[in-house]
mmCIF file of C-alpha atoms in Angstrom:
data_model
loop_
_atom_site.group_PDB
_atom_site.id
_atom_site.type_symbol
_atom_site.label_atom_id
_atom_site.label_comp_id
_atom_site.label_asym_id
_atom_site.label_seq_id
_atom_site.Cartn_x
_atom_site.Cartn_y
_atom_site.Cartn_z
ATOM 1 C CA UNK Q 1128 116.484 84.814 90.645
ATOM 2 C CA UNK Q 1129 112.831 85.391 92.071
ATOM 3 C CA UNK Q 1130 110.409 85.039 89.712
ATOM 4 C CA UNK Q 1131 106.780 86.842 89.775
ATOM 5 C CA UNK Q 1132 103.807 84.954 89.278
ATOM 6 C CA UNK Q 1133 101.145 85.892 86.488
ATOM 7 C CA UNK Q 1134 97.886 84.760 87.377
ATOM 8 C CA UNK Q 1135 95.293 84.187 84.952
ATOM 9 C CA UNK Q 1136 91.319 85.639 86.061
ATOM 10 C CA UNK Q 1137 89.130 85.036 82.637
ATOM 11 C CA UNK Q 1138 90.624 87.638 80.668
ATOM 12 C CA UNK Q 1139 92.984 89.246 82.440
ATOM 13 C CA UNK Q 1140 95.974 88.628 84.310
ATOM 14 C CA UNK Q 1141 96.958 88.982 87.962
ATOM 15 C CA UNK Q 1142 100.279 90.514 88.973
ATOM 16 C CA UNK Q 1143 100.710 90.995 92.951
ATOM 17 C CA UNK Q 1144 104.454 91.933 93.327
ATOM 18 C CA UNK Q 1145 105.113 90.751 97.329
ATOM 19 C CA UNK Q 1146 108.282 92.135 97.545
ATOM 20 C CA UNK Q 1147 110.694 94.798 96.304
ATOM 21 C CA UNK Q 1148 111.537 94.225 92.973
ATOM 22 C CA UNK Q 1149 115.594 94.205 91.801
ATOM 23 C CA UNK Q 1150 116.450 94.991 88.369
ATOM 24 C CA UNK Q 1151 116.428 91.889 87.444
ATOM 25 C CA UNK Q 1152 113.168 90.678 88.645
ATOM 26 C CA UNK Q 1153 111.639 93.639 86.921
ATOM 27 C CA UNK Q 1154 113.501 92.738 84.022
ATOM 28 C CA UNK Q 1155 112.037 89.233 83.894
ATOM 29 C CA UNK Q 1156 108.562 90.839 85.079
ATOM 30 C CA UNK Q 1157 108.749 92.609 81.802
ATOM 31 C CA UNK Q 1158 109.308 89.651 80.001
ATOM 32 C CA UNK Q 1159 107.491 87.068 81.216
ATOM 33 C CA UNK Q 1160 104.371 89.401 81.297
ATOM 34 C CA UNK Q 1161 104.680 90.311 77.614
ATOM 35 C CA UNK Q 1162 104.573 86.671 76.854
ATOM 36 C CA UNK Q 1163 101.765 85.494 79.136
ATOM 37 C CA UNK Q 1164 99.457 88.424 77.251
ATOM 38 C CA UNK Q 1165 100.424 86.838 73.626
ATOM 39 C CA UNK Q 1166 99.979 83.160 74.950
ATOM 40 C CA UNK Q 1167 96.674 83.647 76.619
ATOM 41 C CA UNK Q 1168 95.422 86.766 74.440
ATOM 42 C CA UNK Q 1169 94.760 89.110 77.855
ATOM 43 C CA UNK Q 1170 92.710 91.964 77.052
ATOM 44 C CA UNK Q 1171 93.972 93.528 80.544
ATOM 45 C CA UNK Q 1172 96.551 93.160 83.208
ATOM 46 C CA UNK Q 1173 96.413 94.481 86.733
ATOM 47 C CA UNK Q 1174 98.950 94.708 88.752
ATOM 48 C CA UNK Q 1175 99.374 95.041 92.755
ATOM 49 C CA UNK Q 1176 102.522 97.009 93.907
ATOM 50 C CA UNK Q 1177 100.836 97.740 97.536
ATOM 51 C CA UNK Q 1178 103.729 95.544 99.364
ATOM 52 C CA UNK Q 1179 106.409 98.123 97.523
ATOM 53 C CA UNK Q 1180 107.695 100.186 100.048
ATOM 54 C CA UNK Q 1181 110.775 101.398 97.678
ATOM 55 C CA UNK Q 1182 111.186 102.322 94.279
ATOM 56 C CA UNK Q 1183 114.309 103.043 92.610
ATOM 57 C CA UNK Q 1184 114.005 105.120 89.035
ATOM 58 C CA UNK Q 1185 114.620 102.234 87.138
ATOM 59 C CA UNK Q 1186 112.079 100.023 88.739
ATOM 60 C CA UNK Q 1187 109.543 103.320 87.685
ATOM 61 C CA UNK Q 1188 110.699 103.031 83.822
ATOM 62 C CA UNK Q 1189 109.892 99.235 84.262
ATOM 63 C CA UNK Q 1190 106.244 99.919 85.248
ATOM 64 C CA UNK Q 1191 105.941 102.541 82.875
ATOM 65 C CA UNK Q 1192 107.517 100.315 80.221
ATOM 66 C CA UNK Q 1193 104.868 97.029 81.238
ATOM 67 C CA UNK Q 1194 102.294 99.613 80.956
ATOM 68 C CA UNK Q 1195 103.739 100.491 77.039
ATOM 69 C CA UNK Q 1196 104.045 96.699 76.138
ATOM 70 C CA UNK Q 1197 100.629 95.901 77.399
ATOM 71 C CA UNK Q 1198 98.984 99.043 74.855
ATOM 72 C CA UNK Q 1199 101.065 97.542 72.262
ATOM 73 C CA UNK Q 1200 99.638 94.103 72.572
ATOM 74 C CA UNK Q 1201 96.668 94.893 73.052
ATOM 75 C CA UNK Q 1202 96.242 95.153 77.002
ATOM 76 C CA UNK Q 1203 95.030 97.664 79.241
ATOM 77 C CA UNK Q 1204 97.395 97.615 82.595
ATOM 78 C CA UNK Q 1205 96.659 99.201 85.885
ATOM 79 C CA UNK Q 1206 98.481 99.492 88.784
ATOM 80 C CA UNK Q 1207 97.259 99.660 91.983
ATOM 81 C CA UNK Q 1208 98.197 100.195 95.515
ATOM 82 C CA UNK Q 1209 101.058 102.498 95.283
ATOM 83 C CA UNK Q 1210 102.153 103.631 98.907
ATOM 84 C CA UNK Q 1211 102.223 107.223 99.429
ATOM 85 C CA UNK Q 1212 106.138 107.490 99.803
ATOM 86 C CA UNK Q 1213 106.297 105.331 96.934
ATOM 87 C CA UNK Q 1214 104.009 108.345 94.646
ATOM 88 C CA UNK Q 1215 106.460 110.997 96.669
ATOM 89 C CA UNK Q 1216 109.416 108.986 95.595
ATOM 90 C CA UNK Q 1217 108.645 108.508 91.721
ATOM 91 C CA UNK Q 1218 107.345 112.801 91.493
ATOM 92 C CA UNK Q 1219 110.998 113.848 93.098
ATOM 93 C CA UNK Q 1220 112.933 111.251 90.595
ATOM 94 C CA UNK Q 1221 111.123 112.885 87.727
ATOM 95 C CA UNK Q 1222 108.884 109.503 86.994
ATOM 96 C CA UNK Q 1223 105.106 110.842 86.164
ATOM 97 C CA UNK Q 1224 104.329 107.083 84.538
ATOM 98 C CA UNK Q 1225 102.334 109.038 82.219
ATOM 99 C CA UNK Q 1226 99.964 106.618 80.243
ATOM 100 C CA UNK Q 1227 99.982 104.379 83.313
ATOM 101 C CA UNK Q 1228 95.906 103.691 84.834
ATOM 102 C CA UNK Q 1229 96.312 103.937 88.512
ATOM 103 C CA UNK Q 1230 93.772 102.820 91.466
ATOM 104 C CA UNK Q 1231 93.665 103.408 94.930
ATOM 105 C CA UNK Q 1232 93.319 99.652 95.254
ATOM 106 C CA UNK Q 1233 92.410 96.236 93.801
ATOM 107 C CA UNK Q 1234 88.940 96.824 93.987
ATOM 108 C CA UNK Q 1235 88.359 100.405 92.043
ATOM 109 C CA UNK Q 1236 91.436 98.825 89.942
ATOM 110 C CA UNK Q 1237 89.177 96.064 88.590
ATOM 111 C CA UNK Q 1238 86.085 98.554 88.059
ATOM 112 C CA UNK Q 1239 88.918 100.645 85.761
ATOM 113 C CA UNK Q 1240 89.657 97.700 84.117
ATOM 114 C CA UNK Q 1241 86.634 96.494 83.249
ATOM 115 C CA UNK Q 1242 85.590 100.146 82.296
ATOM 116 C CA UNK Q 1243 88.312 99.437 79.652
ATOM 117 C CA UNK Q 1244 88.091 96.354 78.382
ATOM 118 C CA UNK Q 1245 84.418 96.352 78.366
ATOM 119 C CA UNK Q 1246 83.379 93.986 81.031
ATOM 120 C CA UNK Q 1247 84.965 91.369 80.567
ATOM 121 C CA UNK Q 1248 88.159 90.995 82.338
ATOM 122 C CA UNK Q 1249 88.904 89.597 85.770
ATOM 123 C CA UNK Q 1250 85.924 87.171 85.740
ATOM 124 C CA UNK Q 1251 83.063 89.805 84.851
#
């Protein structure tokens, strides 16, 4: 099974997903992220779905459930560059991510972010 890196950037971690994700791989997204914020103590996670060009309903409840994790230890998550067909795709199955932070892209991602977690995060 593929595993997704987590990169560290001074507070925060780095999630670019380069492919699209399986059940699985979500799965151990989930996982792996929620251990990587208690191990490093990650005020803020942001995470890079532009390469996505399909998402399935349950791959949508996985986002919306890293998002959920991340409040509940402490993190601020935001996803960024969602594909338009991908935004089409998760309003017809039903999936508003509500409580997700979304960008247009990395860079106003990291400005939310930062806006967050007050500055510190990614380096600033």
């Amino acid at each position: 099974m593929y595993r997704i890196p987590i990169l560290q950037m001074g507070r925060s971690l780095l999630v670019t997903i380069q492919m699209d994700m399986e059940d699985q791989t979500a799965l151990a997204l989930q996982d792996d992220l929620a251990a990587k914020i208690t191990s490093s103590g990650a005020n803020g996670v942001l995470i890079d779905i532009s390469a996505l060009e399909i998402v399935d309903s349950f791959v949508g409840r996985m986002l919306a459930g890293i998002s959920g994790i991340g409040r509940l230890l402490d993190a601020t998550t935001v996803v960024v560059g969602m594909q338009p067909a991908v935004a089409i795709t998760l309003v017809e199955l039903g999936l508003s991510l509500e409580g997700v932070k979304t960008a247009l892209n990395v860079s106003r991602g990291m400005e939310l972010l930062n806006a967050a977690t007050g500055g510190d995060s990614l380096g600033a």
